[in-house]
Amino acid sequence: MLITDELREIQWYDMKGPLDSERMKLSDEYFALAVLRYCYPAKYCDFYKADGPDIQSNDGKSGVEVTRATDETIASIEGNYANSRLCANETQRHKYLKKCEKAGASFDSIGMTYPVQTGKQDEDAIRNVIEKKLEKLESYRKKGFERMDLFIRFAGIPAIGNKQTFVDLLSAANGYETIYFTAPSCLMAYRFSDGSFTSIKIPREDYEALGLVARLTVDGKIKPDSPIWTEYKENQHADA
């Protein structure tokens, strides 16, 4: 990944508006590819955005399944809030916002505040997505994928206080080769072949820029074969 000064200068208000659920999923998948190319450029340089699994190698033997770990209540709030911003009908917009409030969100002059999450809720959200993605492994094996990784995106900062809890959570995805877990400014990885757990710090401005690359790609402003996607600085990050 090549993060340019122009990318760093882009602000959230430069975006077209909120994404619907389908485009949000697509953005998550491009974000996963961006993070993997940023952290492991040599390993993932020949992977591309596809479908079933979400990211695939050019030789068709390796894939990465991408998912987002979100508590059901938070997911409901996010969906209704996005719908309220996309809705032109004021009456329907008000109904969406009322659903957000009923689920525990609140509004002020700045924007929306989410209900406070507990570590238990965050752990359950991660377990749930792992269980769902384990169910898809066999179908990918039948397609000829010899190696499958799992990439979990966590939008906020998880309320989980220690490394061992993450190790225990991620190691439940046995069957995948490597489990990646990302939250703001960090990419964790658990590798089943040797039981190793690593954590790579990503500077906040770079982490935000990777999200912008994904969003701008979904919007069609950046092409998947542009230098931003295909170039990177040698030895800038770890390869494994």
Short mmCIF file of C-alpha atoms in Angstrom, two decimals:
data_model
loop_
_atom_site.label_atom_id
_atom_site.label_comp_id
_atom_site.label_asym_id
_atom_site.label_seq_id
_atom_site.Cartn_x
_atom_site.Cartn_y
_atom_site.Cartn_z
CA MET A 1 0.00 0.00 0.00
CA LEU A 2 1.18 3.49 -0.86
CA ILE A 3 -0.31 6.07 1.50
CA THR A 4 0.05 9.49 -0.09
CA ASP A 5 -0.13 12.99 1.38
CA GLU A 6 -3.35 13.53 -0.61
CA LEU A 7 -4.95 10.62 1.23
CA ARG A 8 -3.93 12.00 4.61
CA GLU A 9 -5.63 15.30 3.81
CA ILE A 10 -9.04 13.75 3.04
CA GLN A 11 -11.65 14.26 5.77
CA TRP A 12 -14.82 12.35 6.57
CA TYR A 13 -16.96 15.19 5.22
CA ASP A 14 -15.38 14.69 1.79
CA MET A 15 -17.25 11.39 1.46
CA LYS A 16 -20.53 11.12 -0.46
CA GLY A 17 -22.48 10.01 2.60
CA PRO A 18 -23.20 6.84 4.59
CA LEU A 19 -22.91 3.44 2.98
CA ASP A 20 -25.80 1.02 2.81
CA SER A 21 -25.27 -2.49 4.21
CA GLU A 22 -24.11 -4.01 0.93
CA ARG A 23 -21.53 -1.29 0.25
CA MET A 24 -20.43 -1.37 3.89
CA LYS A 25 -19.62 -5.07 3.52
CA LEU A 26 -17.68 -4.30 0.34
CA SER A 27 -15.78 -1.55 2.15
CA ASP A 28 -14.85 -3.96 4.95
CA GLU A 29 -13.47 -6.41 2.40
CA TYR A 30 -11.36 -3.79 0.63
CA PHE A 31 -10.20 -2.55 4.05
CA ALA A 32 -9.05 -6.06 4.96
CA LEU A 33 -7.08 -6.32 1.72
CA ALA A 34 -5.56 -2.88 2.34
CA VAL A 35 -4.47 -3.77 5.89
CA LEU A 36 -2.98 -7.11 4.78
CA ARG A 37 -1.04 -5.50 1.93
CA TYR A 38 0.14 -2.76 4.30
CA CYS A 39 1.34 -5.15 7.01
CA TYR A 40 2.42 -8.12 4.85
CA PRO A 41 3.09 -6.70 1.36
CA ALA A 42 5.11 -9.62 -0.02
CA LYS A 43 2.62 -12.20 1.25
CA TYR A 44 -0.56 -10.56 -0.03
CA CYS A 45 0.64 -8.60 -3.07
CA ASP A 46 -0.96 -11.13 -5.45
CA PHE A 47 -4.30 -11.29 -3.62
CA TYR A 48 -7.32 -9.46 -4.98
CA LYS A 49 -10.90 -8.64 -4.00
CA ALA A 50 -13.24 -11.44 -5.07
CA ASP A 51 -16.29 -13.22 -3.70
CA GLY A 52 -16.61 -16.58 -1.97
CA PRO A 53 -14.07 -16.21 -0.37
CA ASP A 54 -13.87 -12.42 -0.19
CA ILE A 55 -10.14 -12.16 -1.00
CA GLN A 56 -8.27 -14.66 -3.17
CA SER A 57 -4.78 -15.33 -4.47
CA ASN A 58 -4.11 -15.26 -8.20
CA ASP A 59 -3.39 -19.00 -8.26
CA GLY A 60 -6.78 -19.80 -6.70
CA LYS A 61 -5.27 -21.85 -3.87
CA SER A 62 -5.50 -19.36 -0.99
CA GLY A 63 -8.30 -17.18 0.29
CA VAL A 64 -9.25 -14.81 3.08
CA GLU A 65 -12.77 -14.67 4.49
CA VAL A 66 -13.68 -11.22 5.89
CA THR A 67 -16.21 -10.43 8.58
CA ARG A 68 -17.09 -7.70 11.06
CA ALA A 69 -17.55 -8.44 14.76
CA THR A 70 -20.39 -6.28 16.06
CA ASP A 71 -22.80 -6.81 18.92
CA GLU A 72 -26.36 -7.32 17.60
CA THR A 73 -27.63 -4.20 19.39
CA ILE A 74 -24.85 -2.04 17.96
CA ALA A 75 -25.38 -3.55 14.51
CA SER A 76 -29.08 -2.68 14.71
CA ILE A 77 -28.31 0.90 15.73
CA GLU A 78 -25.74 1.31 12.95
CA GLY A 79 -28.18 -0.04 10.37
CA ASN A 80 -31.07 2.17 11.44
CA TYR A 81 -28.87 5.25 11.71
CA ALA A 82 -27.47 4.69 8.22
CA ASN A 83 -31.00 4.20 6.90
CA SER A 84 -32.09 7.47 8.54
CA ARG A 85 -29.33 9.35 6.73
CA LEU A 86 -30.13 7.69 3.41
CA CYS A 87 -33.89 8.23 3.75
CA ALA A 88 -35.47 11.26 2.03
CA ASN A 89 -38.83 10.86 3.78
CA GLU A 90 -38.78 12.84 7.05
CA THR A 91 -41.44 10.69 8.74
CA GLN A 92 -39.58 7.47 7.94
CA ARG A 93 -36.29 9.08 8.96
CA HIS A 94 -37.77 9.89 12.38
CA LYS A 95 -38.90 6.26 12.77
CA TYR A 96 -35.35 5.01 12.13
CA LEU A 97 -33.95 7.41 14.73
CA LYS A 98 -36.57 6.30 17.26
CA LYS A 99 -35.42 2.71 16.73
CA CYS A 100 -31.86 3.82 17.51
CA GLU A 101 -32.99 5.47 20.75
CA LYS A 102 -35.03 2.42 21.74
CA ALA A 103 -31.88 0.31 21.36
CA GLY A 104 -29.95 2.61 23.72
CA ALA A 105 -28.44 5.27 21.46
CA SER A 106 -28.74 8.98 22.27
CA PHE A 107 -28.46 12.14 20.19
CA ASP A 108 -27.11 15.63 20.82
CA SER A 109 -25.87 18.58 18.76
CA ILE A 110 -22.68 16.69 17.85
CA GLY A 111 -24.20 13.43 16.72
CA MET A 112 -25.10 9.98 18.06
CA THR A 113 -23.70 8.23 21.12
CA TYR A 114 -23.73 4.44 21.34
CA PRO A 115 -24.63 2.53 24.53
CA VAL A 116 -21.60 1.39 26.53
CA GLN A 117 -20.47 -2.13 25.66
CA THR A 118 -19.05 -4.66 28.11
CA GLY A 119 -16.13 -7.00 27.57
CA LYS A 120 -18.56 -9.93 27.69
CA GLN A 121 -20.62 -8.46 24.84
CA ASP A 122 -17.51 -7.91 22.74
CA GLU A 123 -16.26 -11.44 23.40
CA ASP A 124 -19.64 -12.88 22.42
CA ALA A 125 -19.66 -10.85 19.19
CA ILE A 126 -16.25 -12.25 18.23
CA ARG A 127 -17.25 -15.83 19.11
CA ASN A 128 -20.45 -15.53 17.07
CA VAL A 129 -18.72 -14.43 13.86
CA ILE A 130 -16.07 -17.14 14.25
CA GLU A 131 -18.77 -19.82 14.61
CA LYS A 132 -20.53 -18.54 11.48
CA LYS A 133 -17.35 -18.45 9.42
CA LEU A 134 -16.31 -21.95 10.50
CA GLU A 135 -19.49 -23.21 8.83
CA LYS A 136 -18.23 -21.92 5.46
CA LEU A 137 -14.83 -23.61 5.49
CA GLU A 138 -15.91 -26.89 3.93
CA SER A 139 -17.51 -25.14 0.96
CA TYR A 140 -14.22 -23.35 0.25
CA ARG A 141 -12.26 -26.61 0.48
CA LYS A 142 -14.58 -28.06 -2.15
CA LYS A 143 -13.80 -25.10 -4.40
CA GLY A 144 -10.12 -26.01 -4.26
CA PHE A 145 -8.82 -23.52 -1.70
CA GLU A 146 -5.98 -25.23 0.14
CA ARG A 147 -5.30 -22.40 2.58
CA MET A 148 -7.89 -20.14 4.19
CA ASP A 149 -7.34 -17.18 6.51
CA LEU A 150 -10.00 -15.31 8.49
CA PHE A 151 -9.97 -11.52 8.88
CA ILE A 152 -12.15 -10.01 11.63
CA ARG A 153 -12.74 -6.27 11.71
CA PHE A 154 -13.78 -4.65 14.97
CA ALA A 155 -15.01 -1.11 14.36
CA GLY A 156 -14.41 0.32 17.84
CA ILE A 157 -11.99 -0.48 20.63
CA PRO A 158 -12.92 -3.82 22.23
CA ALA A 159 -13.48 -3.77 25.99
CA ILE A 160 -11.21 -6.79 26.45
CA GLY A 161 -8.40 -6.26 28.89
CA ASN A 162 -5.73 -8.88 28.26
CA LYS A 163 -3.80 -10.67 25.54
CA GLN A 164 -4.71 -14.20 26.66
CA THR A 165 -8.41 -13.52 26.12
CA PHE A 166 -7.67 -12.63 22.50
CA VAL A 167 -5.55 -15.75 22.09
CA ASP A 168 -8.35 -17.90 23.48
CA LEU A 169 -10.96 -16.24 21.26
CA LEU A 170 -9.00 -16.41 18.02
CA SER A 171 -7.73 -19.94 18.59
CA ALA A 172 -11.36 -21.12 18.48
CA ALA A 173 -11.26 -20.65 14.67
CA ASN A 174 -9.31 -23.87 14.17
CA GLY A 175 -9.45 -24.84 10.51
CA TYR A 176 -8.35 -21.49 9.20
CA GLU A 177 -4.59 -21.02 8.84
CA THR A 178 -4.23 -17.53 10.31
CA ILE A 179 -6.82 -15.45 12.15
CA TYR A 180 -6.43 -11.69 11.83
CA PHE A 181 -8.18 -9.29 14.17
CA THR A 182 -8.04 -5.56 13.66
CA ALA A 183 -9.17 -2.67 15.83
CA PRO A 184 -8.03 0.98 15.60
CA SER A 185 -4.24 1.18 15.08
CA CYS A 186 -3.56 -2.53 15.56
CA LEU A 187 -3.56 -5.82 13.66
CA MET A 188 -3.39 -9.02 15.71
CA ALA A 189 -2.67 -12.41 14.17
CA TYR A 190 -2.95 -15.94 15.53
CA ARG A 191 -1.28 -18.63 13.42
CA PHE A 192 -2.35 -22.22 13.99
CA SER A 193 0.77 -23.87 12.51
CA ASP A 194 2.94 -22.80 15.44
CA GLY A 195 0.45 -21.26 17.88
CA SER A 196 2.09 -17.85 17.53
CA PHE A 197 0.31 -14.61 18.42
CA THR A 198 1.60 -11.31 17.06
CA SER A 199 0.41 -7.73 17.17
CA ILE A 200 1.45 -5.04 14.69
CA LYS A 201 0.95 -1.39 15.57
CA ILE A 202 -0.38 0.71 12.72
CA PRO A 203 0.02 4.49 13.13
CA ARG A 204 -3.40 6.05 13.58
CA GLU A 205 -3.10 8.27 10.51
CA ASP A 206 -2.14 5.23 8.41
CA TYR A 207 -4.99 3.17 9.85
CA GLU A 208 -7.46 5.91 8.96
CA ALA A 209 -5.92 6.24 5.50
CA LEU A 210 -6.38 2.51 4.86
CA GLY A 211 -10.05 2.94 5.66
CA LEU A 212 -10.21 5.83 3.20
CA VAL A 213 -8.57 3.73 0.48
CA ALA A 214 -11.27 1.10 0.97
CA ARG A 215 -14.08 3.66 0.93
CA LEU A 216 -12.73 5.53 -2.12
CA THR A 217 -12.33 2.22 -3.95
CA VAL A 218 -15.98 1.37 -3.25
CA ASP A 219 -16.93 4.85 -4.48
CA GLY A 220 -14.94 4.28 -7.67
CA LYS A 221 -12.49 7.11 -7.02
CA ILE A 222 -9.54 4.72 -6.62
CA LYS A 223 -9.05 1.76 -8.95
CA PRO A 224 -7.88 -1.60 -7.55
CA ASP A 225 -4.89 -1.51 -9.92
CA SER A 226 -3.82 2.04 -8.99
CA PRO A 227 -0.32 2.68 -7.51
CA ILE A 228 -1.96 3.23 -4.11
CA TRP A 229 -2.89 -0.46 -4.09
CA THR A 230 0.10 -1.92 -5.91
CA GLU A 231 3.14 0.00 -4.62
CA TYR A 232 4.77 -0.07 -1.20
CA LYS A 233 8.01 0.86 0.51
CA GLU A 234 10.47 -1.99 0.88
CA ASN A 235 10.98 -3.29 4.42
CA GLN A 236 8.46 -0.84 5.84
CA HIS A 237 6.43 -3.55 7.57
CA ALA A 238 6.68 -7.16 8.67
CA ASP A 239 6.30 -10.05 6.26
CA ALA A 240 5.34 -13.56 7.34
#
